[in-house]
Coordinates of C-alpha atoms in Angstrom, one line a residue:
M1 CA 16.1 4.5 5.6
R2 CA 16.5 4.5 9.4
L3 CA 15.6 1.9 12.0
K4 CA 14.9 2.1 15.7
T5 CA 17.1 0.3 18.1
A6 CA 16.2 -3.3 18.8
Q7 CA 14.6 -2.6 22.3
S8 CA 12.3 0.2 20.9
R9 CA 8.6 -0.1 20.7
G10 CA 5.9 1.6 18.5
F11 CA 3.8 1.1 15.5
V12 CA 6.7 1.2 13.1
Q13 CA 10.3 0.2 13.7
G14 CA 11.8 2.7 11.3
A15 CA 11.1 4.6 8.1
W16 CA 12.1 4.5 4.4
W17 CA 11.8 7.2 1.7
P18 CA 11.8 5.6 -1.7
R19 CA 12.4 7.7 -4.9
S20 CA 9.5 6.2 -6.8
T21 CA 6.4 4.0 -6.5
H22 CA 8.0 1.2 -8.5
L23 CA 8.7 -1.3 -5.8
T24 CA 10.9 -3.6 -7.9
D25 CA 13.2 -0.6 -8.7
E26 CA 13.4 0.6 -5.1
L27 CA 13.7 -2.7 -3.2
P28 CA 17.2 -3.8 -4.1
A29 CA 18.9 -1.0 -2.2
L30 CA 16.5 -1.4 0.8
L31 CA 17.0 -5.2 0.9
T32 CA 20.8 -4.7 0.8
S33 CA 20.7 -2.3 3.7
L34 CA 18.3 -4.3 5.8
S35 CA 19.9 -7.7 5.2
R36 CA 23.3 -6.3 6.4
R37 CA 21.7 -5.4 9.7
L38 CA 18.9 -8.0 10.1
G39 CA 19.9 -11.1 8.1
R40 CA 18.0 -12.8 5.3
I41 CA 14.7 -11.3 4.3
D42 CA 12.0 -13.8 3.3
R43 CA 8.9 -11.7 2.6
I44 CA 7.6 -8.2 2.1
I45 CA 4.0 -7.3 2.4
Y46 CA 3.0 -4.0 0.9
D47 CA -0.2 -1.9 0.4
E48 CA -1.1 -2.6 -3.3
N49 CA -2.7 0.9 -3.6
S50 CA 0.6 2.7 -2.9
W51 CA 2.8 0.9 -5.5
A52 CA 2.8 0.2 -9.2
P53 CA 2.1 -3.5 -10.0
A54 CA 4.9 -5.8 -8.9
P55 CA 5.8 -9.5 -9.5
S56 CA 5.2 -12.1 -6.7
C57 CA 8.9 -12.3 -5.9
I58 CA 12.3 -10.7 -6.4
D59 CA 15.8 -12.2 -6.3
H60 CA 18.2 -10.7 -3.9
A61 CA 21.7 -11.9 -2.9
G62 CA 21.0 -15.4 -4.0
N63 CA 17.7 -15.6 -2.2
T64 CA 14.1 -15.3 -3.3
V65 CA 12.1 -12.7 -1.5
D66 CA 8.3 -13.1 -1.7
L67 CA 6.4 -10.0 -2.5
R68 CA 2.8 -10.0 -1.3
H69 CA 0.4 -7.2 -2.0
S70 CA -2.4 -6.7 0.4
N71 CA -5.3 -4.3 0.8
D72 CA -5.2 -5.0 4.5
Q73 CA -1.6 -3.7 4.9
S74 CA -1.6 -0.3 6.5
N75 CA -1.1 2.6 4.0
N76 CA 2.4 3.9 3.9
T77 CA 4.0 0.8 5.5
L78 CA 5.9 -2.3 4.5
A79 CA 5.8 -5.5 6.6
I80 CA 9.1 -7.2 6.3
T81 CA 9.7 -10.7 7.7
G82 CA 12.8 -12.8 8.2
E83 CA 13.7 -16.0 10.2
K84 CA 16.2 -14.2 12.4
F85 CA 14.3 -11.0 13.3
G86 CA 10.6 -11.9 12.9
K87 CA 8.5 -9.1 11.6
L88 CA 9.4 -5.5 11.1
A89 CA 7.1 -2.7 10.1
L90 CA 8.6 0.2 8.2
L91 CA 6.9 3.6 7.5
V92 CA 7.1 4.4 3.8
V93 CA 7.4 8.1 3.3
P94 CA 5.8 8.8 -0.1
P95 CA 8.3 9.7 -2.9
Y96 CA 6.7 13.1 -3.6
T97 CA 7.1 14.3 0.0
D98 CA 8.9 17.6 0.7
P99 CA 12.5 16.7 1.6
V100 CA 12.5 18.7 4.8
F101 CA 9.3 17.1 6.0
A102 CA 10.5 13.6 4.8
Y103 CA 13.7 14.0 6.8
A104 CA 11.9 15.1 10.0
T105 CA 9.4 12.2 9.6
I106 CA 12.1 9.6 9.2
M107 CA 14.0 10.9 12.2
T108 CA 10.8 10.9 14.3
A109 CA 9.8 7.4 13.2
A110 CA 13.3 6.1 14.1
S111 CA 13.2 7.6 17.5
P112 CA 13.2 4.8 20.2
L113 CA 10.4 6.6 22.2
D114 CA 8.1 7.3 19.2
V115 CA 4.8 5.3 19.2
S116 CA 3.0 7.3 16.5
T117 CA 1.0 5.6 13.8
A118 CA 1.9 5.9 10.1
D119 CA -0.9 8.5 9.6
E120 CA 0.3 10.5 12.6
L121 CA 3.9 10.5 11.4
L122 CA 2.8 11.7 7.9
A123 CA 0.4 14.3 9.4
I124 CA -2.6 12.7 7.9
G125 CA -5.6 13.8 9.8
A126 CA -8.5 11.7 11.1
R127 CA -10.8 13.0 8.4
E128 CA -8.4 12.3 5.6
A129 CA -7.7 8.8 6.9
E130 CA -11.4 8.0 7.2
D131 CA -12.0 9.3 3.6
R132 CA -9.2 7.1 2.4
R133 CA -10.6 4.1 4.3
L134 CA -14.1 4.6 2.8
A135 CA -12.7 5.1 -0.7
M136 CA -10.7 1.9 -0.4
R137 CA -13.8 0.0 0.9
A138 CA -15.8 1.3 -2.0
Q139 CA -13.1 0.3 -4.5
H140 CA -12.9 -3.2 -2.9
R141 CA -16.7 -3.5 -3.1
W142 CA -16.7 -2.3 -6.8
E143 CA -14.0 -4.9 -7.7
S144 CA -15.6 -7.8 -5.9
E145 CA -18.8 -7.1 -7.8
G146 CA -17.1 -7.4 -11.2
G147 CA -15.9 -3.8 -11.6
A148 CA -18.7 -2.8 -13.9
L149 CA -22.4 -2.0 -13.8
R150 CA -24.5 -5.1 -14.5
H151 CA -27.2 -4.7 -17.1
R152 CA -30.5 -5.8 -15.7
E153 CA -32.0 -6.2 -19.2
D154 CA -31.5 -9.4 -21.2
K155 CA -29.6 -8.5 -24.3
S156 CA -31.2 -11.3 -26.3
A157 CA -34.7 -10.1 -25.6
P158 CA -36.3 -7.8 -28.3
P159 CA -36.3 -4.1 -27.4
R160 CA -39.2 -2.8 -25.5
S161 CA -41.6 -0.7 -27.4
T162 CA -41.9 3.0 -26.3
G163 CA -44.1 4.3 -29.1
D164 CA -46.9 3.2 -31.4
S165 CA -47.4 -0.2 -32.9
A166 CA -45.1 0.7 -35.8
G167 CA -42.2 1.1 -33.4
M168 CA -42.1 4.9 -33.8
L169 CA -41.5 7.1 -30.8
R170 CA -44.3 9.4 -29.8
D171 CA -43.8 13.1 -29.7

C-alpha cells in the first residue's frame, strides 16, 4: 500500500494490492497501516462485485469499522472515511495482477502529480470499461426483477390442449 502526500490531487489518493478477494482477511493489515498514518477509520465502502461477501462491520484496534458494499462504488477502489481525514479513495490492484505491473501501478497511483482514473491506472480501455458497466447494469436489472424468469402462465390452470379432444398430440 502506498499513499500520496496530503497536498496531492487526483482520482485516488494511493493504491493497495491485496493478496485475495476476501476483504475481511485483507483489511486488518490495511487498517493497521492506515490508522497509524491517518487516525481512526470509521467506514469502508467497497465495490460488492470485486470482493467475496463480507460482514457489515469489522473490529479493529478496539473500534468498529463499518463495511458497506455498494454497486455505485467505482470498480477497483475503496472509499475510506474517518473523522480526522475525511474521505480517502484507494485504488485496489486486483490480487491476480502481474507483480511488475502491480508495482508500477501502485507507484503511479501514489505519485503526487497523477490524476489518472482507476481504469486508466489499471490499463482498462474504454471498450472494456463500457462492457463492464453494461454487464453490471444488466445484472442489477436482473436482480431487481427477482433474478429469475417469470412464468406468464398460471400454474393452477389446466394445461392447454395441443392435440385432439382425447389430449393426444397430433403428428
